[in-house]
CSV table of C-alpha atoms and ligand atoms in Angstrom, one decimal:
chain,number,residue,atom,x,y,z
A,1,MET,CA,14.4,-29.2,-17.6
A,2,SER,CA,11.4,-28.0,-16.9
A,3,SER,CA,8.6,-29.5,-19.0
A,4,LYS,CA,7.2,-25.7,-19.1
A,5,LYS,CA,6.5,-23.9,-23.1
A,6,VAL,CA,9.2,-22.0,-23.4
A,7,LEU,CA,9.6,-19.1,-25.9
A,8,ALA,CA,12.4,-17.5,-26.9
A,9,ILE,CA,13.4,-13.7,-28.3
A,10,VAL,CA,16.4,-13.3,-29.3
A,11,LEU,CA,17.3,-9.3,-29.0
A,12,ALA,CA,18.8,-9.0,-32.7
A,13,GLY,CA,18.4,-4.7,-33.6
A,14,GLY,CA,21.4,-2.8,-32.0
A,15,GLU,CA,23.3,-1.0,-34.7
A,16,GLY,CA,26.8,-1.4,-33.5
A,17,LYS,CA,28.2,1.9,-34.1
A,18,ARG,CA,30.8,0.8,-31.7
A,19,LEU,CA,31.7,-1.7,-34.5
A,20,MET,CA,31.9,0.6,-37.5
A,21,PRO,CA,33.4,-0.1,-39.6
A,22,LEU,CA,32.0,-3.0,-39.1
A,23,THR,CA,28.3,-2.2,-39.3
A,24,LEU,CA,28.5,0.3,-41.9
A,25,ASP,CA,26.1,-2.5,-43.5
A,26,ARG,CA,25.5,-5.1,-41.5
A,27,ALA,CA,24.0,-5.3,-38.4
A,28,LYS,CA,25.9,-6.2,-34.9
A,29,PRO,CA,24.2,-9.5,-34.6
A,30,ALA,CA,25.4,-10.8,-37.9
A,31,VAL,CA,29.4,-9.6,-37.8
A,32,PRO,CA,31.7,-12.7,-38.9
A,33,PHE,CA,33.6,-13.8,-35.5
A,34,GLY,CA,36.3,-16.6,-34.7
A,35,GLY,CA,37.0,-17.6,-39.1
A,36,ILE,CA,33.1,-19.2,-39.5
A,37,TYR,CA,30.3,-17.9,-37.3
A,38,ARG,CA,28.9,-14.7,-37.4
A,39,LEU,CA,27.9,-13.3,-33.6
A,40,ILE,CA,24.0,-14.2,-33.0
A,41,ASP,CA,25.8,-18.0,-33.2
A,42,PHE,CA,26.1,-17.9,-29.3
A,43,ALA,CA,23.4,-17.6,-28.8
A,44,LEU,CA,20.8,-18.9,-30.8
A,45,SER,CA,23.4,-22.1,-30.2
A,46,ASN,CA,23.2,-21.4,-26.6
A,47,ILE,CA,18.4,-21.3,-26.9
A,48,VAL,CA,18.3,-24.4,-29.1
A,49,ASN,CA,21.3,-26.4,-27.1
A,50,SER,CA,19.1,-25.8,-24.0
A,51,GLY,CA,16.9,-27.3,-25.8
A,52,TYR,CA,14.0,-24.0,-27.1
A,53,LEU,CA,13.3,-25.5,-30.7
A,54,ARG,CA,10.7,-22.3,-30.8
A,55,VAL,CA,12.9,-19.1,-31.3
A,56,VAL,CA,11.8,-15.3,-33.2
A,57,VAL,CA,15.4,-13.2,-33.4
A,58,LEU,CA,13.5,-9.5,-33.6
A,59,THR,CA,15.9,-7.2,-36.5
A,60,GLN,CA,15.7,-4.2,-37.3
A,61,TYR,CA,18.6,-2.3,-38.7
A,62,LYS,CA,20.1,-3.4,-41.6
A,63,SER,CA,18.8,-6.8,-41.8
A,64,HIS,CA,19.4,-8.3,-44.3
A,65,SER,CA,22.5,-10.5,-43.7
A,66,LEU,CA,21.3,-10.7,-40.5
A,67,ASP,CA,17.9,-12.2,-42.7
A,68,LYS,CA,20.1,-14.6,-45.1
A,69,HIS,CA,21.6,-16.3,-42.5
A,70,ILE,CA,19.3,-17.2,-40.5
A,71,ALA,CA,17.2,-18.3,-43.3
A,72,GLN,CA,20.1,-20.6,-44.5
A,73,THR,CA,21.4,-21.5,-41.1
A,74,TRP,CA,18.4,-21.7,-38.2
A,75,ARG,CA,16.5,-23.2,-40.4
A,76,MET,CA,15.0,-25.2,-38.4
A,77,SER,CA,12.3,-28.3,-39.8
A,78,SER,CA,8.9,-27.0,-38.6
A,79,LEU,CA,7.9,-30.7,-38.3
A,80,LEU,CA,7.5,-30.6,-34.7
A,81,GLY,CA,6.8,-26.9,-34.9
A,82,ASN,CA,10.0,-26.0,-34.0
A,83,TYR,CA,11.3,-22.8,-35.4
A,84,VAL,CA,13.7,-19.7,-35.6
A,85,ALA,CA,12.0,-16.8,-37.2
A,86,PRO,CA,13.7,-13.5,-37.7
A,87,VAL,CA,10.6,-11.3,-37.9
A,88,PRO,CA,11.7,-6.8,-38.4
A,89,ALA,CA,9.8,-4.3,-36.4
A,90,GLN,CA,6.7,-4.5,-37.7
A,91,GLN,CA,5.1,-0.7,-36.8
A,92,ARG,CA,1.9,-2.5,-35.3
A,93,MET,CA,2.2,0.5,-32.4
A,94,GLY,CA,2.7,3.6,-34.4
A,95,LYS,CA,4.8,4.4,-37.8
A,96,HIS,CA,8.1,3.8,-36.0
A,97,TRP,CA,10.5,1.7,-36.1
A,98,PHE,CA,11.6,0.1,-32.9
A,99,ARG,CA,12.1,2.2,-30.4
A,100,GLY,CA,14.6,0.6,-28.1
A,101,SER,CA,15.0,-3.2,-27.2
A,102,ALA,CA,11.2,-2.8,-25.1
A,103,ASP,CA,8.8,-1.3,-28.2
A,104,ALA,CA,10.2,-4.7,-30.7
A,105,ILE,CA,9.0,-6.5,-27.7
A,106,ALA,CA,5.8,-4.6,-27.5
A,107,GLN,CA,5.7,-4.8,-31.9
A,108,SER,CA,5.5,-8.7,-32.2
A,109,LEU,CA,3.0,-9.2,-29.1
A,110,ASN,CA,1.1,-11.2,-31.2
A,111,LEU,CA,4.4,-14.1,-31.2
A,112,ILE,CA,4.0,-14.3,-27.5
A,113,HIS,CA,-0.1,-14.6,-28.2
A,114,GLU,CA,0.0,-17.1,-30.9
A,115,GLU,CA,2.4,-19.4,-29.1
A,116,LYS,CA,0.9,-18.7,-25.5
A,117,PRO,CA,4.5,-19.5,-23.9
A,118,ASP,CA,4.3,-19.7,-20.1
A,119,TYR,CA,7.7,-18.3,-20.0
A,120,VAL,CA,9.3,-16.1,-22.1
A,121,VAL,CA,13.3,-16.1,-22.4
A,122,VAL,CA,14.9,-13.3,-24.0
A,123,VAL,CA,18.8,-12.9,-24.9
A,124,GLY,CA,20.6,-10.1,-26.6
A,125,ALA,CA,22.6,-11.5,-30.0
A,126,ASP,CA,26.1,-10.1,-29.0
A,127,ASN,CA,27.8,-11.7,-26.1
A,128,ILE,CA,30.3,-14.2,-27.0
A,129,TYR,CA,29.6,-17.1,-23.8
A,130,ARG,CA,27.8,-20.3,-24.0
A,131,MET,CA,25.0,-20.8,-21.4
A,132,ASP,CA,22.3,-23.4,-20.4
A,133,PHE,CA,19.2,-21.0,-20.0
A,134,SER,CA,17.2,-24.2,-18.7
A,135,GLN,CA,19.4,-24.1,-15.4
A,136,MET,CA,18.1,-20.4,-15.1
A,137,LEU,CA,15.3,-21.2,-15.5
A,138,ASP,CA,14.4,-23.5,-12.7
A,139,ALA,CA,16.3,-20.5,-10.5
A,140,HIS,CA,13.6,-18.5,-12.3
A,141,ILE,CA,10.5,-21.1,-11.4
A,142,GLU,CA,12.5,-21.2,-8.0
A,143,SER,CA,12.9,-18.0,-7.6
A,144,GLY,CA,8.9,-17.6,-7.6
A,145,LYS,CA,9.4,-14.1,-9.4
A,146,SER,CA,8.7,-12.8,-12.7
A,147,CYS,CA,11.4,-12.1,-14.0
A,148,THR,CA,14.8,-13.2,-14.2
A,149,VAL,CA,17.4,-10.9,-14.8
A,150,ALA,CA,21.3,-12.8,-15.8
A,151,ALA,CA,24.5,-11.3,-14.0
A,152,ILE,CA,28.2,-11.8,-13.8
A,153,ARG,CA,31.0,-10.0,-12.6
A,154,GLN,CA,32.6,-7.4,-14.2
A,155,PRO,CA,35.9,-4.7,-12.7
A,156,ILE,CA,34.2,-1.5,-11.6
A,157,GLU,CA,35.5,0.9,-14.4
A,158,MET,CA,33.0,-0.7,-16.7
A,159,SER,CA,30.2,0.2,-15.0
A,160,ASP,CA,28.7,2.5,-17.2
A,161,GLN,CA,28.8,-0.4,-20.1
A,162,PHE,CA,26.0,-2.2,-17.6
A,163,GLY,CA,23.0,-2.6,-15.5
A,164,VAL,CA,24.3,-2.9,-12.5
A,165,ILE,CA,21.8,-5.2,-9.8
A,166,GLU,CA,22.8,-4.8,-5.8
A,167,THR,CA,21.4,-7.4,-3.9
A,168,ASP,CA,21.5,-7.7,-0.2
A,169,SER,CA,23.0,-10.0,2.2
A,170,SER,CA,19.0,-10.9,4.0
A,171,ASP,CA,17.9,-11.8,1.1
A,172,PRO,CA,20.5,-12.7,-2.4
A,173,THR,CA,18.4,-13.5,-4.9
A,174,THR,CA,15.9,-10.4,-5.3
A,175,ILE,CA,17.0,-7.2,-6.7
A,176,LYS,CA,17.1,-4.2,-4.9
A,177,ALA,CA,17.6,-1.7,-6.7
A,178,PHE,CA,18.4,-2.3,-11.3
A,179,VAL,CA,20.5,0.6,-12.7
A,180,GLU,CA,21.4,0.9,-16.2
A,181,LYS,CA,25.2,2.1,-16.8
A,182,PRO,CA,25.9,4.3,-14.8
A,183,THR,CA,29.3,5.7,-12.3
A,184,VAL,CA,29.8,3.1,-9.4
A,185,THR,CA,32.2,4.3,-7.6
A,186,GLU,CA,31.5,1.3,-4.9
A,187,GLY,CA,32.1,-2.1,-5.4
A,188,LEU,CA,30.6,-5.4,-4.1
A,189,ALA,CA,31.2,-6.1,0.0
A,190,ASP,CA,33.4,-8.9,-1.0
A,191,ASP,CA,35.3,-7.7,-4.4
A,192,PRO,CA,35.9,-3.9,-3.9
A,193,THR,CA,37.0,-3.7,-7.9
A,194,SER,CA,33.7,-5.9,-8.9
A,195,ILE,CA,30.2,-4.9,-10.0
A,196,LEU,CA,27.3,-7.0,-10.6
A,197,ALA,CA,26.2,-6.5,-14.3
A,198,SER,CA,23.4,-7.5,-16.3
A,199,MET,CA,24.6,-10.1,-19.0
A,200,GLY,CA,21.6,-8.3,-21.1
A,201,ASN,CA,19.8,-11.9,-20.9
A,202,TYR,CA,16.3,-12.4,-19.0
A,203,ILE,CA,13.8,-14.7,-18.3
A,204,PHE,CA,10.2,-13.9,-17.8
A,205,THR,CA,6.7,-15.5,-16.6
A,206,ALA,CA,4.6,-14.8,-20.0
A,207,ASP,CA,2.0,-12.5,-18.4
A,208,ALA,CA,4.3,-10.7,-16.5
A,209,LEU,CA,6.5,-9.6,-19.6
A,210,VAL,CA,3.9,-9.2,-21.7
A,211,ASP,CA,2.2,-6.4,-18.9
A,212,ALA,CA,4.8,-4.9,-18.3
A,213,VAL,CA,4.9,-4.2,-22.4
A,214,THR,CA,2.6,-3.2,-23.7
A,215,ARG,CA,2.0,-0.6,-20.1
A,216,ASP,CA,5.7,0.2,-20.5
A,217,ALA,CA,4.0,1.3,-24.5
A,218,GLU,CA,1.7,3.8,-23.4
A,219,ASP,CA,4.4,5.5,-21.4
A,220,ASP,CA,5.3,8.6,-23.8
A,221,SER,CA,8.4,9.5,-20.6
A,222,SER,CA,9.4,5.7,-21.0
A,223,LYS,CA,12.8,4.3,-23.8
A,224,HIS,CA,11.1,2.1,-24.2
A,225,ASP,CA,14.4,-0.4,-23.4
A,226,MET,CA,14.6,-4.2,-22.2
A,227,GLY,CA,17.5,-2.8,-18.8
A,228,GLY,CA,16.4,1.3,-18.9
A,229,ASP,CA,12.6,0.6,-18.3
A,230,ILE,CA,10.5,-3.1,-18.2
A,231,VAL,CA,13.8,-5.0,-15.4
A,232,PRO,CA,13.3,-1.4,-13.4
A,233,SER,CA,9.6,-2.3,-13.2
A,234,PHE,CA,9.6,-4.8,-12.5
A,235,VAL,CA,12.6,-4.4,-9.2
A,236,ALA,CA,9.8,-1.3,-8.0
A,237,GLN,CA,7.9,-4.0,-7.4
A,238,GLN,CA,10.2,-6.4,-5.1
A,239,ASP,CA,10.0,-8.9,-8.9
A,240,ALA,CA,13.1,-8.9,-9.8
A,241,ALA,CA,15.3,-11.7,-9.5
A,242,VAL,CA,19.3,-12.6,-9.4
A,243,TYR,CA,20.9,-15.2,-11.5
A,244,ASP,CA,24.5,-15.6,-10.5
A,245,PHE,CA,26.4,-16.8,-14.5
A,246,ILE,CA,28.9,-18.8,-11.7
A,247,HIS,CA,26.7,-21.7,-10.8
A,248,ASN,CA,25.9,-22.3,-14.6
A,249,ASP,CA,27.2,-25.9,-15.9
A,250,VAL,CA,27.5,-26.2,-19.7
A,251,PRO,CA,28.5,-29.9,-20.2
A,252,GLY,CA,32.0,-30.4,-21.5
A,253,SER,CA,33.4,-26.4,-20.3
A,254,THR,CA,36.5,-26.6,-19.1
A,255,ASP,CA,37.7,-24.6,-15.6
A,256,ARG,CA,38.9,-22.4,-17.5
A,257,ASP,CA,36.3,-21.4,-20.0
A,258,ARG,CA,33.2,-22.0,-17.9
A,259,ASP,CA,32.8,-18.6,-16.3
A,260,TYR,CA,33.7,-17.5,-19.7
A,261,TRP,CA,31.7,-14.0,-20.8
A,262,ARG,CA,32.7,-11.0,-23.7
A,263,ASP,CA,30.7,-8.2,-24.1
A,264,VAL,CA,32.1,-8.2,-28.3
A,265,GLY,CA,30.6,-4.2,-28.3
A,266,THR,CA,33.3,-1.7,-28.9
A,267,LEU,CA,36.0,-3.0,-31.5
A,268,ASP,CA,39.1,-3.9,-29.1
A,269,ALA,CA,36.6,-6.2,-26.8
A,270,PHE,CA,36.2,-7.5,-30.3
A,271,PHE,CA,40.1,-8.3,-30.8
A,272,ASP,CA,40.4,-9.9,-27.8
A,273,ALA,CA,37.8,-12.1,-28.0
A,274,HIS,CA,39.6,-13.9,-31.1
A,275,MET,CA,43.0,-13.7,-29.3
A,276,ASP,CA,40.8,-15.4,-26.2
A,277,LEU,CA,40.2,-18.3,-29.3
A,278,ILE,CA,43.3,-19.0,-30.4
A,279,ALA,CA,45.6,-18.9,-27.1
A,280,ILE,CA,47.2,-22.0,-26.6
A,281,HIS,CA,44.7,-23.2,-23.6
A,282,PRO,CA,42.4,-21.3,-24.7
A,283,VAL,CA,39.8,-19.2,-22.8
A,284,PHE,CA,36.6,-19.8,-24.9
A,285,ASN,CA,37.0,-23.3,-26.4
A,286,LEU,CA,35.5,-23.4,-29.4
A,287,TYR,CA,35.9,-27.7,-29.8
A,288,ASN,CA,33.5,-28.0,-26.7
A,289,GLU,CA,31.0,-30.9,-28.5
A,290,GLU,CA,28.7,-31.4,-25.6
A,291,TRP,CA,27.4,-27.8,-26.7
A,292,PRO,CA,28.4,-27.0,-29.6
A,293,THR,CA,28.0,-24.5,-31.7
A,294,TYR,CA,26.2,-24.1,-35.0
A,295,THR,CA,27.0,-22.3,-38.2
A,296,GLY,CA,26.1,-22.4,-41.3
A,297,ASN,CA,27.8,-25.1,-43.8
A,298,ARG,CA,29.3,-23.5,-46.8
A,299,ASN,CA,30.5,-26.7,-49.2
A,300,VAL,CA,34.7,-25.1,-49.3
A,301,PRO,CA,37.4,-27.3,-49.5
A,302,PRO,CA,39.1,-27.8,-47.3
A,303,ALA,CA,42.3,-25.1,-46.3
A,304,LYS,CA,45.9,-25.6,-48.2
A,305,PHE,CA,49.1,-24.4,-47.6
A,306,VAL,CA,51.9,-24.6,-50.5
A,307,HIS,CA,56.0,-23.9,-50.3
A,308,ALA,CA,55.4,-21.1,-53.6
A,309,GLY,CA,59.1,-22.2,-54.4
A,310,PRO,CA,61.7,-22.4,-55.8
A,311,GLY,CA,63.7,-19.4,-53.6
A,312,GLY,CA,59.8,-18.7,-51.7
A,313,ARG,CA,58.6,-19.6,-48.7
A,314,VAL,CA,56.5,-22.3,-46.5
A,315,GLY,CA,52.9,-21.6,-46.3
A,316,ALA,CA,52.9,-22.1,-42.0
A,317,ALA,CA,50.5,-20.7,-40.1
A,318,VAL,CA,51.2,-21.1,-36.5
A,319,ASP,CA,48.9,-20.6,-33.2
A,320,SER,CA,46.0,-19.7,-35.8
A,321,ILE,CA,42.6,-21.3,-36.1
A,322,ILE,CA,42.6,-21.3,-40.0
A,323,SER,CA,39.3,-21.7,-41.9
A,324,PRO,CA,37.8,-23.8,-44.7
A,325,GLY,CA,38.8,-22.2,-48.2
A,326,VAL,CA,41.8,-20.8,-46.6
A,327,VAL,CA,44.8,-20.9,-49.0
A,328,VAL,CA,48.0,-19.6,-47.4
A,329,SER,CA,50.6,-19.7,-50.3
A,330,GLY,CA,53.9,-18.4,-48.8
A,331,ALA,CA,52.7,-16.4,-46.6
A,332,GLN,CA,53.7,-16.5,-42.6
A,333,VAL,CA,50.7,-17.0,-40.1
A,334,ALA,CA,50.6,-16.1,-36.9
A,335,THR,CA,48.3,-15.1,-33.6
A,336,SER,CA,45.7,-15.2,-36.3
A,337,VAL,CA,42.1,-15.9,-36.8
A,338,VAL,CA,41.5,-16.6,-41.0
A,339,SER,CA,38.3,-16.7,-42.3
A,340,PRO,CA,36.4,-19.0,-45.2
A,341,GLY,CA,38.5,-18.4,-48.4
A,342,ALA,CA,40.9,-15.8,-48.0
A,343,ARG,CA,44.3,-15.7,-49.6
A,344,LEU,CA,46.9,-15.0,-48.1
A,345,ASN,CA,50.4,-14.8,-51.0
A,346,SER,CA,53.9,-15.4,-50.6
A,347,TRP,CA,56.1,-14.1,-48.5
A,348,SER,CA,53.6,-12.0,-46.2
A,349,THR,CA,54.1,-12.0,-43.0
A,350,ILE,CA,50.4,-12.2,-40.9
A,351,SER,CA,50.4,-12.2,-36.4
A,352,GLU,CA,47.8,-11.4,-34.5
A,353,ALA,CA,44.7,-10.1,-36.9
A,354,VAL,CA,41.8,-11.5,-37.8
A,355,ILE,CA,40.5,-11.2,-41.2
A,356,MET,CA,37.7,-12.8,-42.5
A,357,ASP,CA,36.3,-13.3,-45.3
A,358,GLY,CA,37.5,-13.6,-49.4
A,359,VAL,CA,40.4,-11.4,-48.4
A,360,SER,CA,43.3,-11.7,-50.3
A,361,VAL,CA,47.1,-10.7,-49.3
A,362,GLY,CA,49.3,-10.1,-51.8
A,363,ARG,CA,53.1,-10.2,-51.8
A,364,HIS,CA,55.3,-9.2,-49.0
A,365,SER,CA,52.8,-7.4,-47.4
A,366,GLN,CA,53.4,-7.1,-43.0
A,367,ILE,CA,49.8,-7.1,-41.2
A,368,HIS,CA,50.4,-7.0,-37.2
A,369,ARG,CA,47.7,-6.2,-34.8
A,370,ALA,CA,44.5,-5.3,-37.3
A,371,ILE,CA,41.0,-6.5,-38.5
A,372,ILE,CA,40.9,-6.9,-42.0
A,373,ASP,CA,36.7,-6.9,-43.3
A,374,LYS,CA,35.2,-9.1,-45.8
A,375,ASN,CA,37.0,-9.2,-49.5
A,376,VAL,CA,39.5,-6.3,-49.2
A,377,VAL,CA,41.9,-6.8,-51.4
A,378,VAL,CA,45.7,-6.5,-49.7
A,379,PRO,CA,47.8,-5.5,-52.7
A,380,PRO,CA,51.6,-6.4,-52.5
A,381,ARG,CA,53.9,-4.8,-50.9
A,382,THR,CA,51.2,-3.2,-48.4
A,383,GLN,CA,52.2,-2.8,-44.5
A,384,ILE,CA,49.4,-2.4,-42.1
A,385,GLY,CA,48.3,-1.9,-38.9
A,386,LEU,CA,52.6,-1.1,-37.9
A,387,ASP,CA,51.6,2.3,-37.9
A,388,PRO,CA,49.1,3.9,-36.7
A,389,GLU,CA,49.3,7.4,-38.0
A,390,GLU,CA,49.9,6.2,-41.6
A,391,ASP,CA,47.1,4.5,-41.4
A,392,ARG,CA,44.9,6.7,-39.7
A,393,ALA,CA,46.0,9.1,-43.0
A,394,ARG,CA,45.2,6.3,-45.1
A,395,GLY,CA,41.8,6.4,-44.1
A,396,TRP,CA,41.0,3.8,-41.8
A,397,VAL,CA,40.3,3.5,-38.6
A,398,VAL,CA,42.0,2.8,-35.7
A,399,THR,CA,41.1,1.6,-32.4
A,400,GLY,CA,42.1,3.2,-28.4
A,401,SER,CA,44.9,-0.4,-28.2
A,402,GLY,CA,46.2,0.6,-31.1
A,403,ILE,CA,44.1,-2.0,-33.8
A,404,THR,CA,44.1,-1.3,-36.8
A,405,VAL,CA,40.5,-1.8,-38.8
A,406,ILE,CA,39.8,-2.0,-43.2
A,407,GLY,CA,36.5,-2.0,-43.7
A,408,LYS,CA,34.6,-4.9,-45.8
A,409,GLY,CA,35.3,-5.0,-50.1
A,410,THR,CA,38.0,-1.9,-49.6
A,411,VAL,CA,40.7,-1.6,-52.4
A,412,ILE,CA,43.3,-0.3,-51.0
A,413,GLU,CA,45.3,1.9,-53.0
A,414,PRO,CA,48.8,0.1,-54.1
B,501,ADQ,P1,22.9,-2.8,-24.2
B,501,ADQ,O1,24.1,-4.4,-25.4
B,501,ADQ,O2,23.6,-2.5,-24.2
B,501,ADQ,O3,23.2,-3.3,-22.2
B,501,ADQ,P2,21.5,-2.8,-26.0
B,501,ADQ,O4,21.5,-1.5,-26.8
B,501,ADQ,O5,19.5,-2.3,-25.9
B,501,ADQ,O6,21.9,-3.5,-24.9
B,501,ADQ,O7,21.1,-4.5,-26.7
B,501,ADQ,C1,21.0,-4.8,-26.3
B,501,ADQ,C2,20.3,-6.3,-27.4
B,501,ADQ,O8,19.1,-5.9,-28.1
B,501,ADQ,C3,21.4,-6.3,-28.4
B,501,ADQ,O9,21.0,-7.8,-28.7
B,501,ADQ,C4,21.0,-5.6,-29.1
B,501,ADQ,O10,21.7,-5.8,-31.3
B,501,ADQ,C5,19.2,-5.7,-29.3
B,501,ADQ,N1,18.5,-4.1,-29.4
B,501,ADQ,C6,18.9,-3.2,-28.7
B,501,ADQ,N2,17.5,-2.6,-29.5
B,501,ADQ,C7,17.7,-3.0,-29.9
B,501,ADQ,C8,15.5,-3.1,-30.8
B,501,ADQ,N3,14.8,-2.0,-31.1
B,501,ADQ,N4,14.9,-4.1,-31.5
B,501,ADQ,C9,15.6,-5.7,-31.3
B,501,ADQ,N5,16.8,-5.3,-30.4
B,501,ADQ,C10,17.9,-4.7,-30.0
B,501,ADQ,C11,22.5,-4.3,-22.8
B,501,ADQ,C12,21.3,-4.6,-20.9
B,501,ADQ,C13,22.2,-3.9,-20.3
B,501,ADQ,C14,23.4,-5.3,-19.9
B,501,ADQ,C15,24.7,-5.4,-21.4
B,501,ADQ,C16,24.8,-6.8,-21.2
B,501,ADQ,O11,20.9,-3.1,-21.3
B,501,ADQ,O12,21.5,-3.8,-18.6
B,501,ADQ,O13,23.9,-4.9,-18.5
B,501,ADQ,O14,22.9,-6.1,-22.9
B,501,ADQ,O15,26.1,-6.7,-22.3
């Protein structure tokens, strides 16, 4: 690992419109994930496991639960100068909040001036993956460029969701072109069905980043976006390198989950990423102790499974993640992720579902292919996810692939 001084910046101000209603009153990086985590825990765990212990988290939109989570979970000992600090929009460049993600950095340049790092690692906060940024830093230093963009192959039909990178075979590490969210019709030479997508993770030589965002802040024609404006400005000067995620080797990874990376920006992707966790041979393995994913320790009792008899049913779960503090009382759970404090009562059936904190499911209810946000009360004999038309008529969100989503705290009419 390089002994250079590194500051990590987590961009955590995204609104997450496409995750509504889960982002109705929380920032996207604070959305719960995987039973006991929040999305930002994956980026922060990668940073800390990479050995970078000075971290600022740039927040803006509905940041209360994010701030609380960071304060409770990620406060590090300041003895060695280590910290994870949430920083709200500073309004240093006029009375607006952050415009784009580059403006968030421009407004917080004082943090870079104070810390005087050699390199700045800038990462998004809403992807699920494991990555060792110290390996990417070694490649950044070796490339001699001022900006390095992490990249992964993605299906060509998803090109309009990503920054798309072009290189040429004579010099495969220099980025020749970078276009933010284009519609691409021609794939890679060796794989026409794929494009090389930016993962939204960057390493900059610190002085070059300061120059670029300072110049960008004064440019009224810019949208002040990292992918849309800052990266292309380095590419235009042939000063950007690509780091292919395929070369990143995180300790304890398996062949199955080594290149796992998922952008969970939509409800369907968010749901599918949960199903990835509970697959029998998980494509993303939470149980890798060599590269742990950290989160808050909540002091709740162990999960309990009750046979609610006589005449009742065995409380059971299979192919599922059941968090501490859950009571499965005579309910049958399959292929689901259940968060702390959920109460699942007799004769109810829950399958292919994401059940968040404190949800209670009354007797004889059925839940299938659904995401139920925190503290929702499901009364007895309720059906969720069985009839999309009926679910929509009740005011619930139903996604394109038929996942029903019920927002935080909804008390469903019996
Ligand atoms: P998007 O995720 O669509 O694409 P963006 O909405 O800017 O880009 O979000 C990137 C990260 O920045 C997220 O973590 C978000 O929360 C945060 N963010 C956005 N605006 C912010 C602001 N004003 N202040 C602080 N944080 C902010 C990006 C890249 C693409 C790349 C995909 C990969 O732009 O090139 O392909 O990520 O998912």
